[in-house]
Amino acid sequence: MTEIPEHLLKRSRAAKGKGDEGAASDSTAVTPATDAGAAPVAAGPPAVAAAAAAIPADKPAPEAPPEAHYIEAAKARRRIPAWVLPLVGALPIWAIAFAGTMQQPEVEDPLFTGAEAVYGEAGCAGCHGAGGGGGVGYQLSDGSVWATFPDPVDQMVHIARGSAAIADQGYGAERPGGIRIAGASGNNMPAFPDLTLLELELVVFHERAVLSGEDTSSEAYQEWMEHLREREEEGEEIEIDLELLLDCAHPDITPGATGVGSPDEDHPCPGPHAEGEEVAAG
Ligand code: HEC
């Protein structure tokens, strides 16, 4: 540190002394009798004298600097309220609960995973698109597939039998642009007689509920889904019985269908149907 030259110190001391005198002399305005820089015991009303004395006495004492505004503000600020603590404690619980909502239940559901797997493995996605948007084969998404087949069982027949078997015949319900004519697209829908019945039902479920957004909320539909799920878990392998499917399908939708219902109690018509009902009125 550079030392301050003595003459400067002297000057500063002198200036301070003057300042004190100045401050003290202010009191002269109140008490003209008090002489500037006079001893505190000077004449005048005692209160004024005390005030005059206080000023020069206090001034030179280096006072602690006033606290900065931000420190005062920090001290004045309220602390974290007590009720926050339980909230902080509950945070991990909330985090776990939240993580739970992020999971798509369908992803874990054997019904949905199984159905999607058949759609991919049987090669449907190759011609109809992974999302059912269409390609070589018709679009199956956005309600298109159930516009053609209001009842899933007719769709099952079409997939098992393909379109070459009913070449040039009309099939399906009245839909925008008229009913479907087999082979009219310039390509045939291949037959899939070697799928198991469960696979056939699963792929139909996938195309309708997942790709085409069919309403699954009815009791009958929910029962069908539960039935599929159970069989998927059991690993059922029943062959497709096209005769049975034709008995279950609707004659006005599916060429060759009888609509008489299943003759075999042990093998009811596949798909969602109301209690005791084998075939929806066709
Ligand atoms: C080789 C290509 C190809 C494959 C593989 C294929 N399809 Fe098709 N699919 C078609 C064609 C082409 C049509 C239309 C045929 C026609 O014009 O009659 C069609 C029609 C359909 C229809 C009728 C849709 C409607 O609205 O008329 C359904 C349902 C269908 N396919 C489902 C499936 C399913 C399920 C699979 C897999 C198990 C599958 N397709 C595999 C080519 C294919």
GROMACS .gro file of C-alpha atoms and ligand atoms in nm:
model
  325
    1MET     CA    1   0.000   0.000   0.000
    2THR     CA    2   0.117   0.345  -0.076
    3GLU     CA    3   0.169   0.554   0.229
    4ILE     CA    4  -0.024   0.875   0.240
    5PRO     CA    5   0.215   1.169   0.265
    6GLU     CA    6   0.202   1.339   0.599
    7HIS     CA    7   0.104   1.679   0.460
    8LEU     CA    8  -0.201   1.533   0.295
    9LEU     CA    9  -0.306   1.363   0.617
   10LYS     CA   10  -0.272   1.693   0.796
   11ARG     CA   11  -0.483   1.862   0.540
   12SER     CA   12  -0.752   1.601   0.566
   13ARG     CA   13  -0.751   1.626   0.943
   14ALA     CA   14  -0.786   1.998   0.914
   15ALA     CA   15  -1.075   1.959   0.671
   16LYS     CA   16  -1.247   1.719   0.909
   17GLY     CA   17  -1.207   1.965   1.192
   18LYS     CA   18  -1.366   2.233   0.980
   19GLY     CA   19  -1.650   2.006   0.893
   20ASP     CA   20  -1.715   1.942   1.260
   21GLU     CA   21  -1.713   2.307   1.323
   22GLY     CA   22  -1.955   2.357   1.039
   23ALA     CA   23  -2.190   2.093   1.172
   24ALA     CA   24  -2.170   2.234   1.517
   25SER     CA   25  -2.221   2.586   1.393
   26ASP     CA   26  -2.549   2.472   1.241
   27SER     CA   27  -2.685   2.456   1.590
   28THR     CA   28  -2.617   2.825   1.618
   29ALA     CA   29  -2.929   2.878   1.412
   30VAL     CA   30  -3.125   2.728   1.700
   31THR     CA   31  -2.912   2.858   1.980
   32PRO     CA   32  -2.732   3.172   1.884
   33ALA     CA   33  -2.585   3.180   2.231
   34THR     CA   34  -2.386   2.863   2.173
   35ASP     CA   35  -2.048   2.933   2.036
   36ALA     CA   36  -1.929   2.722   1.748
   37GLY     CA   37  -1.708   2.442   1.873
   38ALA     CA   38  -1.764   2.550   2.232
   39ALA     CA   39  -1.769   2.300   2.510
   40PRO     CA   40  -2.094   2.109   2.545
   41VAL     CA   41  -2.159   2.256   2.883
   42ALA     CA   42  -2.216   2.591   2.717
   43ALA     CA   43  -2.510   2.807   2.802
   44GLY     CA   44  -2.854   2.770   2.648
   45PRO     CA   45  -3.147   2.546   2.719
   46PRO     CA   46  -3.012   2.209   2.835
   47ALA     CA   47  -3.186   2.013   2.560
   48VAL     CA   48  -3.034   2.225   2.290
   49ALA     CA   49  -2.699   2.209   2.452
   50ALA     CA   50  -2.721   1.830   2.465
   51ALA     CA   51  -2.809   1.821   2.098
   52ALA     CA   52  -2.522   2.047   2.014
   53ALA     CA   53  -2.293   1.828   2.215
   54ALA     CA   54  -2.419   1.511   2.057
   55ILE     CA   55  -2.337   1.620   1.707
   56PRO     CA   56  -1.964   1.679   1.735
   57ALA     CA   57  -1.926   1.382   1.969
   58ASP     CA   58  -2.096   1.137   1.736
   59LYS     CA   59  -1.963   1.253   1.407
   60PRO     CA   60  -1.602   1.138   1.414
   61ALA     CA   61  -1.682   0.788   1.550
   62PRO     CA   62  -1.674   0.562   1.243
   63GLU     CA   63  -2.024   0.422   1.241
   64ALA     CA   64  -2.100   0.077   1.103
   65PRO     CA   65  -2.214   0.141   0.747
   66PRO     CA   66  -2.589   0.103   0.702
   67GLU     CA   67  -2.689  -0.232   0.564
   68ALA     CA   68  -2.725  -0.249   0.190
   69HIS     CA   69  -3.081  -0.254   0.060
   70TYR     CA   70  -3.055  -0.604  -0.067
   71ILE     CA   71  -2.941  -0.737   0.268
   72GLU     CA   72  -3.227  -0.562   0.441
   73ALA     CA   73  -3.465  -0.701   0.180
   74ALA     CA   74  -3.327  -1.049   0.227
   75LYS     CA   75  -3.371  -1.024   0.602
   76ALA     CA   76  -3.721  -0.888   0.566
   77ARG     CA   77  -3.821  -1.151   0.313
   78ARG     CA   78  -4.037  -1.434   0.442
   79ARG     CA   79  -3.875  -1.769   0.484
   80ILE     CA   80  -4.004  -2.081   0.297
   81PRO     CA   81  -4.345  -2.141   0.449
   82ALA     CA   82  -4.384  -2.450   0.659
   83TRP     CA   83  -4.653  -2.601   0.440
   84VAL     CA   84  -4.406  -2.644   0.155
   85LEU     CA   85  -4.226  -2.919   0.341
   86PRO     CA   86  -4.495  -3.187   0.311
   87LEU     CA   87  -4.523  -3.095  -0.056
   88VAL     CA   88  -4.156  -3.156  -0.109
   89GLY     CA   89  -4.191  -3.484   0.073
   90ALA     CA   90  -4.479  -3.585  -0.155
   91LEU     CA   91  -4.281  -3.510  -0.471
   92PRO     CA   92  -4.142  -3.862  -0.527
   93ILE     CA   93  -4.491  -4.007  -0.485
   94TRP     CA   94  -4.623  -3.766  -0.743
   95ALA     CA   95  -4.333  -3.845  -0.975
   96ILE     CA   96  -4.408  -4.216  -0.961
   97ALA     CA   97  -4.777  -4.156  -1.018
   98PHE     CA   98  -4.699  -3.928  -1.310
   99ALA     CA   99  -4.462  -4.179  -1.466
  100GLY     CA  100  -4.747  -4.428  -1.445
  101THR     CA  101  -4.971  -4.208  -1.657
  102MET     CA  102  -4.703  -4.187  -1.924
  103GLN     CA  103  -4.733  -4.556  -1.995
  104GLN     CA  104  -4.972  -4.654  -2.266
  105PRO     CA  105  -5.167  -4.941  -2.115
  106GLU     CA  106  -5.219  -5.084  -2.465
  107VAL     CA  107  -4.847  -5.140  -2.499
  108GLU     CA  108  -4.852  -5.393  -2.217
  109ASP     CA  109  -5.185  -5.546  -2.313
  110PRO     CA  110  -5.135  -5.889  -2.478
  111LEU     CA  111  -5.450  -5.823  -2.678
  112PHE     CA  112  -5.308  -5.513  -2.844
  113THR     CA  113  -4.953  -5.640  -2.883
  114GLY     CA  114  -5.074  -5.974  -3.015
  115ALA     CA  115  -5.311  -5.814  -3.262
  116GLU     CA  116  -5.046  -5.577  -3.392
  117ALA     CA  117  -4.800  -5.866  -3.425
  118VAL     CA  118  -5.036  -6.065  -3.648
  119TYR     CA  119  -5.095  -5.762  -3.868
  120GLY     CA  120  -4.720  -5.730  -3.918
  121GLU     CA  121  -4.625  -6.097  -3.938
  122ALA     CA  122  -4.902  -6.198  -4.180
  123GLY     CA  123  -4.781  -5.925  -4.414
  124CYS     CA  124  -5.097  -5.712  -4.402
  125ALA     CA  125  -4.889  -5.405  -4.327
  126GLY     CA  126  -4.690  -5.457  -4.648
  127CYS     CA  127  -4.995  -5.400  -4.868
  128HIS     CA  128  -5.217  -5.189  -4.643
  129GLY     CA  129  -4.955  -4.981  -4.462
  130ALA     CA  130  -4.843  -5.012  -4.101
  131GLY     CA  131  -5.104  -4.758  -4.001
  132GLY     CA  132  -5.365  -4.893  -4.242
  133GLY     CA  133  -5.331  -4.595  -4.473
  134GLY     CA  134  -5.347  -4.818  -4.780
  135GLY     CA  135  -5.108  -4.914  -5.057
  136VAL     CA  136  -5.154  -5.208  -5.292
  137GLY     CA  137  -5.458  -5.289  -5.078
  138TYR     CA  138  -5.736  -5.057  -4.969
  139GLN     CA  139  -5.709  -4.812  -4.686
  140LEU     CA  140  -5.822  -4.975  -4.364
  141SER     CA  141  -5.791  -4.673  -4.134
  142ASP     CA  142  -6.026  -4.388  -4.041
  143GLY     CA  143  -6.342  -4.595  -4.032
  144SER     CA  144  -6.291  -4.728  -4.385
  145VAL     CA  145  -6.282  -5.090  -4.285
  146TRP     CA  146  -6.604  -5.089  -4.085
  147ALA     CA  147  -6.777  -4.888  -4.355
  148THR     CA  148  -6.728  -5.198  -4.571
  149PHE     CA  149  -6.792  -5.450  -4.294
  150PRO     CA  150  -7.030  -5.324  -4.026
  151ASP     CA  151  -6.997  -5.662  -3.851
  152PRO     CA  152  -6.647  -5.801  -3.792
  153VAL     CA  153  -6.748  -6.154  -3.888
  154ASP     CA  154  -6.792  -6.058  -4.257
  155GLN     CA  155  -6.446  -5.909  -4.252
  156MET     CA  156  -6.315  -6.237  -4.114
  157VAL     CA  157  -6.461  -6.426  -4.407
  158HIS     CA  158  -6.309  -6.180  -4.654
  159ILE     CA  159  -5.962  -6.213  -4.507
  160ALA     CA  160  -5.974  -6.593  -4.478
  161ARG     CA  161  -6.114  -6.639  -4.826
  162GLY     CA  162  -5.952  -6.350  -5.015
  163SER     CA  163  -6.105  -6.173  -5.311
  164ALA     CA  164  -6.008  -6.410  -5.597
  165ALA     CA  165  -6.264  -6.662  -5.470
  166ILE     CA  166  -6.542  -6.411  -5.524
  167ALA     CA  167  -6.397  -6.239  -5.832
  168ASP     CA  168  -6.621  -5.967  -5.977
  169GLN     CA  169  -6.886  -6.014  -5.711
  170GLY     CA  170  -7.005  -5.734  -5.492
  171TYR     CA  171  -6.935  -5.751  -5.121
  172GLY     CA  172  -6.963  -5.529  -4.820
  173ALA     CA  173  -7.213  -5.264  -4.722
  174GLU     CA  174  -7.321  -4.967  -4.928
  175ARG     CA  175  -7.047  -4.711  -4.884
  176PRO     CA  176  -6.944  -4.383  -5.047
  177GLY     CA  177  -6.859  -4.471  -5.407
  178GLY     CA  178  -7.082  -4.780  -5.403
  179ILE     CA  179  -7.028  -5.133  -5.278
  180ARG     CA  180  -6.697  -5.309  -5.324
  181ILE     CA  181  -6.644  -5.535  -5.622
  182ALA     CA  182  -6.387  -5.808  -5.564
  183GLY     CA  183  -6.080  -5.749  -5.777
  184ALA     CA  184  -6.193  -5.402  -5.885
  185SER     CA  185  -5.883  -5.245  -5.738
  186GLY     CA  186  -5.675  -5.433  -5.994
  187ASN     CA  187  -5.525  -5.661  -5.734
  188ASN     CA  188  -5.657  -5.942  -5.526
  189MET     CA  189  -5.670  -5.960  -5.155
  190PRO     CA  190  -5.483  -6.285  -5.088
  191ALA     CA  191  -5.660  -6.561  -4.893
  192PHE     CA  192  -5.535  -6.637  -4.542
  193PRO     CA  193  -5.680  -6.980  -4.463
  194ASP     CA  194  -5.382  -7.080  -4.251
  195LEU     CA  195  -5.420  -6.824  -3.978
  196THR     CA  196  -5.562  -6.963  -3.654
  197LEU     CA  197  -5.909  -6.843  -3.569
  198LEU     CA  198  -5.760  -6.638  -3.289
  199GLU     CA  199  -5.511  -6.472  -3.525
  200LEU     CA  200  -5.792  -6.394  -3.765
  201GLU     CA  201  -5.997  -6.236  -3.490
  202LEU     CA  202  -5.696  -6.048  -3.357
  203VAL     CA  203  -5.604  -5.900  -3.693
  204VAL     CA  204  -5.964  -5.795  -3.748
  205PHE     CA  205  -5.967  -5.637  -3.405
  206HIS     CA  206  -5.644  -5.452  -3.489
  207GLU     CA  207  -5.777  -5.320  -3.818
  208ARG     CA  208  -6.107  -5.210  -3.670
  209ALA     CA  209  -6.033  -5.088  -3.319
  210VAL     CA  210  -5.675  -4.970  -3.355
  211LEU     CA  211  -5.634  -4.866  -3.719
  212SER     CA  212  -5.989  -4.762  -3.795
  213GLY     CA  213  -6.082  -4.625  -3.454
  214GLU     CA  214  -6.396  -4.828  -3.399
  215ASP     CA  215  -6.593  -4.759  -3.083
  216THR     CA  216  -6.512  -5.044  -2.846
  217SER     CA  217  -6.717  -4.923  -2.553
  218SER     CA  218  -7.020  -5.149  -2.592
  219GLU     CA  219  -7.055  -5.436  -2.351
  220ALA     CA  220  -7.048  -5.688  -2.635
  221TYR     CA  221  -6.729  -5.542  -2.775
  222GLN     CA  222  -6.563  -5.538  -2.434
  223GLU     CA  223  -6.659  -5.901  -2.383
  224TRP     CA  224  -6.508  -5.992  -2.719
  225MET     CA  225  -6.186  -5.815  -2.627
  226GLU     CA  226  -6.172  -5.991  -2.292
  227HIS     CA  227  -6.234  -6.323  -2.466
  228LEU     CA  228  -5.952  -6.255  -2.713
  229ARG     CA  229  -5.720  -6.156  -2.432
  230GLU     CA  230  -5.784  -6.476  -2.240
  231ARG     CA  231  -5.732  -6.693  -2.545
  232GLU     CA  232  -5.417  -6.501  -2.634
  233GLU     CA  233  -5.279  -6.574  -2.288
  234GLU     CA  234  -5.377  -6.939  -2.312
  235GLY     CA  235  -5.219  -6.969  -2.655
  236GLU     CA  236  -5.523  -7.111  -2.831
  237GLU     CA  237  -5.473  -7.267  -3.175
  238ILE     CA  238  -5.802  -7.344  -3.344
  239GLU     CA  239  -5.808  -7.364  -3.723
  240ILE     CA  240  -6.025  -7.138  -3.926
  241ASP     CA  241  -6.353  -7.305  -4.022
  242LEU     CA  242  -6.473  -7.114  -4.330
  243GLU     CA  243  -6.807  -7.298  -4.324
  244LEU     CA  244  -6.874  -7.179  -3.974
  245LEU     CA  245  -6.775  -6.826  -4.063
  246LEU     CA  246  -7.014  -6.829  -4.363
  247ASP     CA  247  -7.293  -6.947  -4.134
  248CYS     CA  248  -7.221  -6.654  -3.906
  249ALA     CA  249  -7.178  -6.391  -4.180
  250HIS     CA  250  -7.450  -6.177  -4.340
  251PRO     CA  251  -7.581  -6.284  -4.685
  252ASP     CA  252  -7.630  -5.923  -4.799
  253ILE     CA  253  -7.268  -5.838  -4.716
  254THR     CA  254  -7.078  -6.156  -4.785
  255PRO     CA  255  -7.125  -6.369  -5.101
  256GLY     CA  256  -7.201  -6.728  -4.999
  257ALA     CA  257  -7.299  -6.645  -4.641
  258THR     CA  258  -7.604  -6.822  -4.495
  259GLY     CA  259  -7.653  -6.619  -4.179
  260VAL     CA  260  -7.800  -6.917  -3.996
  261GLY     CA  261  -7.562  -6.891  -3.705
  262SER     CA  262  -7.326  -7.145  -3.560
  263PRO     CA  263  -7.463  -7.501  -3.548
  264ASP     CA  264  -7.207  -7.586  -3.283
  265GLU     CA  265  -7.256  -7.460  -2.929
  266ASP     CA  266  -6.888  -7.517  -2.851
  267HIS     CA  267  -6.787  -7.293  -3.138
  268PRO     CA  268  -7.002  -6.986  -3.133
  269CYS     CA  269  -6.974  -6.719  -3.400
  270PRO     CA  270  -6.660  -6.514  -3.345
  271GLY     CA  271  -6.672  -6.144  -3.276
  272PRO     CA  272  -6.875  -5.923  -3.046
  273HIS     CA  273  -7.240  -6.014  -3.014
  274ALA     CA  274  -7.510  -5.957  -2.762
  275GLU     CA  275  -7.593  -6.231  -2.512
  276GLY     CA  276  -7.757  -6.534  -2.676
  277GLU     CA  277  -7.731  -6.382  -3.020
  278GLU     CA  278  -7.536  -6.590  -3.269
  279VAL     CA  279  -7.577  -6.370  -3.573
  280ALA     CA  280  -7.680  -6.010  -3.597
  281ALA     CA  281  -7.985  -5.969  -3.818
  282GLY     CA  282  -7.854  -5.964  -4.171
  283HEC     C1  283  -5.038  -5.879  -5.137
  283HEC     C2  284  -5.102  -5.762  -5.085
  283HEC     C3  285  -5.199  -5.778  -4.969
  283HEC     C4  286  -5.177  -5.840  -4.849
  283HEC     C5  287  -5.051  -5.908  -4.799
  283HEC     C6  288  -5.296  -5.820  -4.773
  283HEC     N1  289  -5.390  -5.753  -4.844
  283HEC    FE1  290  -5.574  -5.702  -4.786
  283HEC     N2  291  -5.618  -5.635  -4.968
  283HEC     C7  292  -5.530  -5.629  -5.074
  283HEC     C8  293  -5.598  -5.584  -5.193
  283HEC     C9  294  -5.534  -5.564  -5.328
  283HEC    C10  295  -5.732  -5.562  -5.155
  283HEC    C11  296  -5.845  -5.520  -5.247
  283HEC    C12  297  -5.874  -5.642  -5.333
  283HEC    C13  298  -5.986  -5.621  -5.428
  283HEC     O1  299  -5.983  -5.526  -5.507
  283HEC     O2  300  -6.077  -5.704  -5.425
  283HEC    C14  301  -5.740  -5.594  -5.014
  283HEC    C15  302  -5.854  -5.583  -4.938
  283HEC    C16  303  -5.860  -5.603  -4.803
  283HEC    C17  304  -5.976  -5.579  -4.721
  283HEC    C18  305  -6.109  -5.524  -4.768
  283HEC    C19  306  -6.116  -5.379  -4.739
  283HEC    C20  307  -6.237  -5.313  -4.800
  283HEC     O3  308  -6.276  -5.208  -4.749
  283HEC     O4  309  -6.290  -5.365  -4.898
  283HEC    C21  310  -5.943  -5.612  -4.594
  283HEC    C22  311  -6.030  -5.603  -4.470
  283HEC    C23  312  -5.808  -5.658  -4.599
  283HEC     N3  313  -5.759  -5.651  -4.724
  283HEC    C24  314  -5.738  -5.702  -4.486
  283HEC    C25  315  -5.612  -5.761  -4.493
  283HEC    C26  316  -5.550  -5.828  -4.382
  283HEC    C27  317  -5.608  -5.842  -4.242
  283HEC    C28  318  -5.432  -5.875  -4.426
  283HEC    C29  319  -5.329  -5.954  -4.350
  283HEC    C30  320  -5.376  -6.074  -4.284
  283HEC    C31  321  -5.419  -5.836  -4.565
  283HEC     N4  322  -5.530  -5.767  -4.602
  283HEC    C32  323  -5.311  -5.864  -4.642
  283HEC    C33  324  -5.397  -5.662  -5.070
  283HEC    C34  325  -5.334  -5.727  -4.966
   0.00000   0.00000   0.00000
